[in-house]
XYZ file of C-alpha atoms in Angstrom:
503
model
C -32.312 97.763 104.867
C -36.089 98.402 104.521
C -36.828 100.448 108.035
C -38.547 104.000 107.216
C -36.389 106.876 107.513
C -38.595 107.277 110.835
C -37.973 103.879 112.229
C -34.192 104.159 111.580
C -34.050 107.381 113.530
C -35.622 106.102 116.608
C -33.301 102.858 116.185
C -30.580 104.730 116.052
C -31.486 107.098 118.943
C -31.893 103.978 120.791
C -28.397 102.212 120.691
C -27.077 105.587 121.846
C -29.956 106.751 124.383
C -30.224 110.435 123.575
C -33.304 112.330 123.157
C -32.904 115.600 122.683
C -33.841 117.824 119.660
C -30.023 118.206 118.366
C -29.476 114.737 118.295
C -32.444 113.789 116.966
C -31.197 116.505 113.728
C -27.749 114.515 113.913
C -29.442 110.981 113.944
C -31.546 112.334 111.513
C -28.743 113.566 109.284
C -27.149 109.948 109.814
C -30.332 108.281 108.527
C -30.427 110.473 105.450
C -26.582 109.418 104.444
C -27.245 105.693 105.130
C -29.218 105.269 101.806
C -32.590 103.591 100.862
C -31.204 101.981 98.038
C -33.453 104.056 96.121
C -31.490 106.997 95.298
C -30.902 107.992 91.600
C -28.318 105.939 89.665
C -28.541 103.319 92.841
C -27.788 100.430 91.528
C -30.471 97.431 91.718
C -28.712 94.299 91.120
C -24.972 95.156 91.553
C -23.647 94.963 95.249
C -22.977 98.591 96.195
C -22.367 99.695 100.242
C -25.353 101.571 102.362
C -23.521 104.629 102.461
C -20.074 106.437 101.618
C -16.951 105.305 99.728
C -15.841 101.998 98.197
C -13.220 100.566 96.120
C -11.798 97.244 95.607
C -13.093 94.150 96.629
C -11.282 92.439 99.508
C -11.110 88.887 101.111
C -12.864 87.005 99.239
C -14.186 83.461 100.871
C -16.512 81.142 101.129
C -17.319 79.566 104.324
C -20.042 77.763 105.555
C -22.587 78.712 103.047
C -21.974 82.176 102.733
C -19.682 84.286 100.126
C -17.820 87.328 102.385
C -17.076 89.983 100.216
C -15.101 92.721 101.905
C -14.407 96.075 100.530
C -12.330 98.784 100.903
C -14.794 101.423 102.522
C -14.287 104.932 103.774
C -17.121 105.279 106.115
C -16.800 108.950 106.554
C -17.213 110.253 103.349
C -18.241 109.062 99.931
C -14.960 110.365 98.820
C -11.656 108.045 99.209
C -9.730 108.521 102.603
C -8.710 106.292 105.537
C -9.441 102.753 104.029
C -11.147 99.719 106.179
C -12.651 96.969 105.317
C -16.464 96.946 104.922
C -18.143 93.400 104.940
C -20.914 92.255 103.115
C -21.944 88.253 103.188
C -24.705 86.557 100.404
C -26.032 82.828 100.492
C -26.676 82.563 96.614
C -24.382 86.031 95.077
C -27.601 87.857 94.741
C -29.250 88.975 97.470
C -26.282 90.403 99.992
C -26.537 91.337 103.760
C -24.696 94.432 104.889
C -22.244 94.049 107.932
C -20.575 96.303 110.066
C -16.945 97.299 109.125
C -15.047 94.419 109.447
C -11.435 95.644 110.007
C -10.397 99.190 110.831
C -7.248 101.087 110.718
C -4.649 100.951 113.861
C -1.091 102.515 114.800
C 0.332 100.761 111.872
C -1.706 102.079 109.395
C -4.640 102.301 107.474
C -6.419 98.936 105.915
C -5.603 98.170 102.363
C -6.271 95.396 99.767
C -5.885 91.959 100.665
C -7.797 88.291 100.701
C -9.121 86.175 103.147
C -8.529 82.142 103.689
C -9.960 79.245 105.327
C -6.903 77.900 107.625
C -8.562 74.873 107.576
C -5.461 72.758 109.723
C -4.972 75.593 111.713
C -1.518 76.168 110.504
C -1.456 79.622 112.105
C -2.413 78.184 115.415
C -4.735 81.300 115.745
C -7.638 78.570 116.392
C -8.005 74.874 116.609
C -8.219 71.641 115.065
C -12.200 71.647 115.582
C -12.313 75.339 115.032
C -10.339 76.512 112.161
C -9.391 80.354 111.674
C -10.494 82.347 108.423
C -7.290 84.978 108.055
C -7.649 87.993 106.512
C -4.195 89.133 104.878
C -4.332 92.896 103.874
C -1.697 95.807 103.744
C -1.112 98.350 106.013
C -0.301 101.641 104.845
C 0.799 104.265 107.310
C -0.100 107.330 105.740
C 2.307 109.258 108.254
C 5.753 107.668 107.462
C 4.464 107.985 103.943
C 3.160 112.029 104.698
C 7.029 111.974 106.169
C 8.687 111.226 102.956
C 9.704 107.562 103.704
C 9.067 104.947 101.412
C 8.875 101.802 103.890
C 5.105 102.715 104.745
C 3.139 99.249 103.428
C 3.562 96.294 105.468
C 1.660 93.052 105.378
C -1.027 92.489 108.475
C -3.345 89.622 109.524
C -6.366 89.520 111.704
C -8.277 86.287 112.613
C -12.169 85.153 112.903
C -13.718 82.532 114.818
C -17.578 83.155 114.567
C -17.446 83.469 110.387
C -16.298 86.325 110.326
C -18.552 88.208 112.384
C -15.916 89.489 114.679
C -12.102 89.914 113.521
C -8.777 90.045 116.299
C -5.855 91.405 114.794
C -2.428 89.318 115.252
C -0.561 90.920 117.900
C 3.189 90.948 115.983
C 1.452 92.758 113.515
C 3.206 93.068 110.636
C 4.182 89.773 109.594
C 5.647 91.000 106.026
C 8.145 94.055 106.883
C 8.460 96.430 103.790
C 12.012 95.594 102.243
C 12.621 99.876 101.253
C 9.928 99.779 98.305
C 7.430 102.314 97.986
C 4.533 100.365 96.352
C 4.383 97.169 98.663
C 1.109 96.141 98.891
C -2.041 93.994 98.077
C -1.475 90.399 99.099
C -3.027 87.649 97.611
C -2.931 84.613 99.442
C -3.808 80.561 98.133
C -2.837 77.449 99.591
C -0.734 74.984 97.415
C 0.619 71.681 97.312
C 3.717 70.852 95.881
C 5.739 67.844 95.747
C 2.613 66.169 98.004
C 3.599 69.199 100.571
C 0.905 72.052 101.185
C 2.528 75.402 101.609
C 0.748 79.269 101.421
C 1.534 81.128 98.351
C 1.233 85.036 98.561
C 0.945 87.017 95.443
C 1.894 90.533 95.994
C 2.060 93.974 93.821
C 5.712 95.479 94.229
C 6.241 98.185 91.860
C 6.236 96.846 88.693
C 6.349 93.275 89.357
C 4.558 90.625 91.289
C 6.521 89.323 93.922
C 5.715 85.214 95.657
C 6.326 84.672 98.814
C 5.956 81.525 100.678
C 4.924 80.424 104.263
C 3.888 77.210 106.275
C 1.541 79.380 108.679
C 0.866 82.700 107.188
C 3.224 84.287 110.024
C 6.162 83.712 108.357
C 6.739 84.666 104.928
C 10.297 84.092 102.233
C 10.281 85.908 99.267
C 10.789 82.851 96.241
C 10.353 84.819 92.644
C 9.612 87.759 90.837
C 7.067 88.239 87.784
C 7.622 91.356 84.939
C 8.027 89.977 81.229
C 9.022 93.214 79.216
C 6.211 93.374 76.745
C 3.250 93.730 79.824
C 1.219 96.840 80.702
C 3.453 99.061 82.469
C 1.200 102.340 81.826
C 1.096 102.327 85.525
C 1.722 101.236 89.009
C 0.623 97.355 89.138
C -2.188 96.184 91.799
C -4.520 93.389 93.109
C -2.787 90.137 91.763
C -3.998 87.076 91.961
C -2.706 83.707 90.975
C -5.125 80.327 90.750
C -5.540 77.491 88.690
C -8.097 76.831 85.732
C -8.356 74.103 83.111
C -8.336 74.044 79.478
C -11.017 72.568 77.558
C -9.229 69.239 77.023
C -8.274 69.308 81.088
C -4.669 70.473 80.966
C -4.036 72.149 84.247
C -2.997 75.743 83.573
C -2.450 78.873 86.281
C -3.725 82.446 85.534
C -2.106 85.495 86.558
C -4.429 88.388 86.971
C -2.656 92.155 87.395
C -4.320 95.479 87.859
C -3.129 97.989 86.694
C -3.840 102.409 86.829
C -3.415 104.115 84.558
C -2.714 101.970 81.393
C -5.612 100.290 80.937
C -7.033 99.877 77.323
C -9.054 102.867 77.149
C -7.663 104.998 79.644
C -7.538 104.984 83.197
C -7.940 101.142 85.452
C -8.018 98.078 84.055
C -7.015 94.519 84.850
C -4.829 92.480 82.206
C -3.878 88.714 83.001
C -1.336 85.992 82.086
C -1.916 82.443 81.723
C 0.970 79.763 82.476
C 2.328 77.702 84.612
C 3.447 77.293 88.401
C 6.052 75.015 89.969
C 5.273 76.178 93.264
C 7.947 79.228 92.892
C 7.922 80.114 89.980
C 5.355 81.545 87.456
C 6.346 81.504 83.395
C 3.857 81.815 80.555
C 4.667 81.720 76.884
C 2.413 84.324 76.312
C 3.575 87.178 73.948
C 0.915 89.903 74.231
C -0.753 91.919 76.743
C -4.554 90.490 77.405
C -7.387 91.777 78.772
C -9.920 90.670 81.406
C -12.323 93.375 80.586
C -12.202 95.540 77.683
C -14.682 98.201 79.238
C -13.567 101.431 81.427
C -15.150 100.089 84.612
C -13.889 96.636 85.674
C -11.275 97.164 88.116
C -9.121 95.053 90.406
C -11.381 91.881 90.630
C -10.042 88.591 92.262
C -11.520 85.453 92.897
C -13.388 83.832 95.931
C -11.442 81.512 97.801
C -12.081 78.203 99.910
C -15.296 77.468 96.863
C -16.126 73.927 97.343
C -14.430 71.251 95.232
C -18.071 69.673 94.418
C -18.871 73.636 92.563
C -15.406 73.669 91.053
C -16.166 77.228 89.648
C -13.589 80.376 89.527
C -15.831 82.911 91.058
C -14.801 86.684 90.301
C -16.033 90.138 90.899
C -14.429 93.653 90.179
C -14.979 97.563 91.135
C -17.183 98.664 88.573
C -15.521 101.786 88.391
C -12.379 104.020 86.889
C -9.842 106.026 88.914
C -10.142 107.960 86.220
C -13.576 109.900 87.543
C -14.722 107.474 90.181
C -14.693 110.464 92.768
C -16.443 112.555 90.810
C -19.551 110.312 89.492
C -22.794 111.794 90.328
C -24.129 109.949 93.022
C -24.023 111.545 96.190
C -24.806 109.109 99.398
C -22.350 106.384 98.472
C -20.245 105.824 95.012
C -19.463 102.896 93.919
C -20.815 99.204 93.115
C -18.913 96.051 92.489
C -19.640 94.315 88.662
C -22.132 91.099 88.461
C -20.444 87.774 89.890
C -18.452 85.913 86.833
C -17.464 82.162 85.887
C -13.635 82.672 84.761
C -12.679 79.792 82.290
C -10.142 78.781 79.635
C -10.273 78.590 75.729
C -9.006 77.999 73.235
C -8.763 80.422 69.879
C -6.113 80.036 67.291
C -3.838 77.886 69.666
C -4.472 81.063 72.012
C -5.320 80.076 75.645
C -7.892 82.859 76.480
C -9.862 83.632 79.801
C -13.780 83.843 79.389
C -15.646 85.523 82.152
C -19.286 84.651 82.336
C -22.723 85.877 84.577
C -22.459 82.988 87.200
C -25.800 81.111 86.760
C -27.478 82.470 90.058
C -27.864 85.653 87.980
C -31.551 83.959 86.452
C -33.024 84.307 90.196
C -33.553 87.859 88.939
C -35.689 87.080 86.192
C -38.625 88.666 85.983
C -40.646 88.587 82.834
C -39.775 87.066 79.470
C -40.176 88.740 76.025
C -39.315 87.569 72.483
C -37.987 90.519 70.654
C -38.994 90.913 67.124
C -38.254 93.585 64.888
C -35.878 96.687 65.044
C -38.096 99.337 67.289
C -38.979 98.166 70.698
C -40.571 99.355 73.745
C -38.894 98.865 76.870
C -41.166 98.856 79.855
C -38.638 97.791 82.673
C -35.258 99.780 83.433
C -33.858 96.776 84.335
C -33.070 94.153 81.516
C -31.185 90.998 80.518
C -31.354 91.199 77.062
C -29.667 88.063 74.461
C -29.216 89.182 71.074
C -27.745 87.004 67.884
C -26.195 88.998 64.949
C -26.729 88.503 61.379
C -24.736 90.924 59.638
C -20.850 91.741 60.228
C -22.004 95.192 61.445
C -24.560 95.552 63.934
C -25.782 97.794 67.175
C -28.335 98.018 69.592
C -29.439 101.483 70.444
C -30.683 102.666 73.811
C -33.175 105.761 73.537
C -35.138 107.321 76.137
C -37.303 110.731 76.465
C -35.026 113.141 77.024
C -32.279 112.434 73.648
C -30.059 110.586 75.738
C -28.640 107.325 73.542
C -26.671 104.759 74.539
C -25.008 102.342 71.330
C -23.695 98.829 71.661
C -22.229 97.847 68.330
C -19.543 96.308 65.888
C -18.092 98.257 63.470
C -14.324 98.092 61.153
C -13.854 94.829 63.608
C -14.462 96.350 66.782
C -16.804 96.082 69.514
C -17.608 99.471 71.068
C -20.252 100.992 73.645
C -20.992 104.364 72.450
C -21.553 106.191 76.015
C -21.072 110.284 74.643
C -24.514 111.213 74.145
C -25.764 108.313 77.409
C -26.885 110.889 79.437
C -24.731 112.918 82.346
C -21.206 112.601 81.309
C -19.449 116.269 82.274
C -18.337 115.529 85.845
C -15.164 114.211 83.898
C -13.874 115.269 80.357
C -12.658 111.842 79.783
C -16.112 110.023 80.774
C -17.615 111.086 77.128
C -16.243 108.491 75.324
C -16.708 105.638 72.460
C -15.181 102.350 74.100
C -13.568 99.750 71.857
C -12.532 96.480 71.666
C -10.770 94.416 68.432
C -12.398 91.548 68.080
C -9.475 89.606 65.790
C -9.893 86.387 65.211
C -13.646 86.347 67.152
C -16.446 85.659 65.616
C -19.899 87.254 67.310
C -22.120 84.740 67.799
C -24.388 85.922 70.433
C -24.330 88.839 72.583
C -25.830 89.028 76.801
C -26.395 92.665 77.539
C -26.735 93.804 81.624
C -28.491 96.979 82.133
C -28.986 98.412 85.647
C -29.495 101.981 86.351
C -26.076 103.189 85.794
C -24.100 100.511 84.449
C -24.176 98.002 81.448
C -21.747 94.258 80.816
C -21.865 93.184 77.658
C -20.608 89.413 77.071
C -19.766 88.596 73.673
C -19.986 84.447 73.223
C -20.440 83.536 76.435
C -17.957 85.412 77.909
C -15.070 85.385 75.333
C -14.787 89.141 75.471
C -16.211 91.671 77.901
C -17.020 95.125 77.955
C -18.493 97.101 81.107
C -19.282 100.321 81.615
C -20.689 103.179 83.864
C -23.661 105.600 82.355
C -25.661 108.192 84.187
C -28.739 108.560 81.856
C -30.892 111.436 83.200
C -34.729 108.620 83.006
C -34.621 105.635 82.003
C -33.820 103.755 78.403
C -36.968 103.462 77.217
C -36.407 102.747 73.518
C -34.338 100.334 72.335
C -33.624 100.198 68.313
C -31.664 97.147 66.879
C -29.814 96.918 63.575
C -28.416 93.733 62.189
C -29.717 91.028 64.520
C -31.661 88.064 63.655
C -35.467 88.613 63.873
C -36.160 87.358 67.163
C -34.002 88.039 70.154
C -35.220 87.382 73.915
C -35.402 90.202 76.800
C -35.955 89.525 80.648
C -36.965 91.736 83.108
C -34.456 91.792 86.265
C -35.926 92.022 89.893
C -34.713 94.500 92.670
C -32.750 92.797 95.594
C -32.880 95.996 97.545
């Protein structure tokens, strides 16, 4: 990740063995669209891939002290196109190694969204007893019966690792979910369950409008049990990514959560991801739930799941989105790669006016980036890092934090007329898109601000309101960095850390 430009010239030269003065220019222009990690709007402590395009995050697991997070990745451009699945691994969700592509498209298609599991009895019989399988589950989408006019073109794929995922073997009666004659087929999220003392594989899968469960003893074979679309959800647009898993409530009632992507129709335009929380009888998903809810009331949280296979003695929901918008994610000005993924969260229930309600947190391995420590005091401050944790407490009803730097750019966090909003017009480059200029809100209700966790890296900011209750994130593209920051309404003394690199 660190080689010179020089050194990764030479290294590449070497795995091929040519020497002469055009491929040198070639290897040369390779090294330059790999990245440093240094670029402008490169994002410090947010996963993001070397080079090119990503989008969702993909399989999910957690095996043998690592988290895999797979992606889809268009290694030939930094533009969508012909997805695979790019791979990066992490011992601690900080500090992430980049892999090569993990799974690449075949005669049946290109690689879509999916998860990954631990088949730890070896239901699948793809390994053994003493050396279990992880399975990656993932659509296929064949771009030329789709180019053709059909509407069968997403099927349901596995491939198999035995070496922790280093290395991935696709099943050879590929598919193993045939498309039933529905266009949007795709995006399988798979969980093992036990019901009635029986463990069985539960797939959660975007069809349409409506999330479909299917059920299997070995991941092969798959029967279609329910269907999940209460009239009053999102339906701005086509629904994505699901993903079904079990939390607790405060007072330990089991409860299941339901999150569903969907683009467009999100809360303020474009991708967003709301969620459902209910119950499961192992077929069937029902929630008493009345209202549409949000995961993330920002523009740039999109498609998140959770981690599977996370040890019973952790017992956390991990989660991480694309920190982006279909709205102008292909159009953001960054040029070697585009996209990052959002900080790892803790998802959890609560309670709030006999309300079940998910809070997503900053898992707690976030502090390994903190630098220096600060006590904030007063309303003008200096800010001498560009990256920042910063905690703030309110004392008024109305309040905002203002972030200034040299060249006019401003960037407002605030609550105003019982919203929460991120001010983002004046933030610095916003006219690659005429709908990135905007003031994003979110009505509070019933919630009371009690504290507020702010997340700045170079082009992005999370804001956690109460430790999670609500959430707003959201892309900025300031021209230098915020080097003012002006508060308004807080209590005296607020605390700021500086964040360390991890590239």
């Amino acid at each position: 990740m660190n080689l010179s430009k020089q050194a990764l010239v030479f290294f590449l030269i070497s795995l091929i063995g040519f020497s002469c003065t055009s491929q040198v220019k070639k290897m040369d222009d390779l090294a330059d669209q790999m990245g440093t990690y240094k670029e402008a709007y490169r994002p410090q402590f947010h996963f993001s891939p070397p080079a090119n395009w990503m989008n969702d995050p993909n399989g999910m697991v957690f095996h043998k002290g690592e988290y895999h997070l797979f992606y889809q990745y268009y290694p030939d451009s930094n533009v969508w196109g012909p997805m695979h699945w790019g791979h990066a691994v992490s011992k601690n969700l900080v500090e992430w190694e980049n892999l090569p592509v993990a799974i690449a498209p075949d005669s049946l298609g290109w690689i879509f969204s999916g998860s990954a599991v631990l088949d730890s009895e070896n239901s699948s019989g793809l390994g053994t007893q003493e050396a279990p399988p992880l399975v990656a589950i993932y659509t296929y989408h064949d771009n030329i019966k789709g180019d053709a006019g059909r509407i069968d073109f997403q099927t349901q794929g596995i491939a198999y690792s035995l070496d922790n995922g280093r290395s991935w073997e696709k099943y050879k009666a590929n598919p193993v979910l045939a498309n039933p004659g529905i266009k949007d087929f795709r995006d399988p999220k798979v969980r093992k369950v036990v019901v009635e003392g029986k463990e069985k594989w539960i797939m959660s899968l975007a069809v349409k409008d409506k999330i479909s469960f299917y059920s299997s003893p070995n991941l092969i074979e798959w029967s279609h049990m329910s269907d999940f679309n209460p009239e009053w959800a999102a339906y701005g647009g086509v629904w994505e990514c699901p993903d079904l898993f079990p939390l607790k409530t405060q007072d330990g009632k089991g409860k299941w959560v339901l999150l569903v992507s969907i683009n467009p129709g999100g809360p303020n335009g474009g991708s967003a991801t709301q969620y459902f929380v209910g119950d499961f009888d192992g077929q069937t998903f029902t929630t008493n739930q009345k209202e549409v809810k949000w995961l993330d009331h920002g523009t740039d949280n999109y498609a998140g799941v959770t981690w599977s296979n996370i040890p019973a003695s952790d017992g956390r929901t991990l989660f991480i989105g694309w920190m982006s918008n279909w709205n102008y994610a292909q159009v953001v000005p960054t040029k070697v790669w585009r996209s990052a993924m959002t900080v790892p969260r803790t998802l959890s229930l609560y309670e709030n006016k006999n309300e079940l309600w998910i809070a997503s947190k900053p898992v707690e391995e976030l502090e390994q980036l903190r630098g220096q420590s600060a006590s904030l005091e007063g309303e003008n401050i200096a800010l001498e890092h560009e990256l920042l944790e910063i905690a703030l407490k309110p004392k008024e009803s109305d309040f905002s934090a203002t972030f200034k730097n040299g060249s006019g750019e401003m960037l407002v966090i605030g609550k105003k007329e019982g919203k929460l909003f991120i001010d983002r017009t004046k933030s610095g480059l916003t006219d690659f898109n005429e709908e990135f200029a905007s003031i994003i809100e979110a009505p509070l209700k019933d919630l009371e601000v009690n504290d507020i966790d702010i997340y700045l890296d170079r082009a992005s900011i999370e804001v956690f309101v109460n430790d999670g209750a609500l959430v707003m994130t959201a892309l900025v593209f300031p021209t230098a960095a915020y080097t003012d920051l002006q508060l308004k309404g807080f209590e005296t003394k607020n605390k700021l850390y500086s964040l360390k690199e991890i590239w």
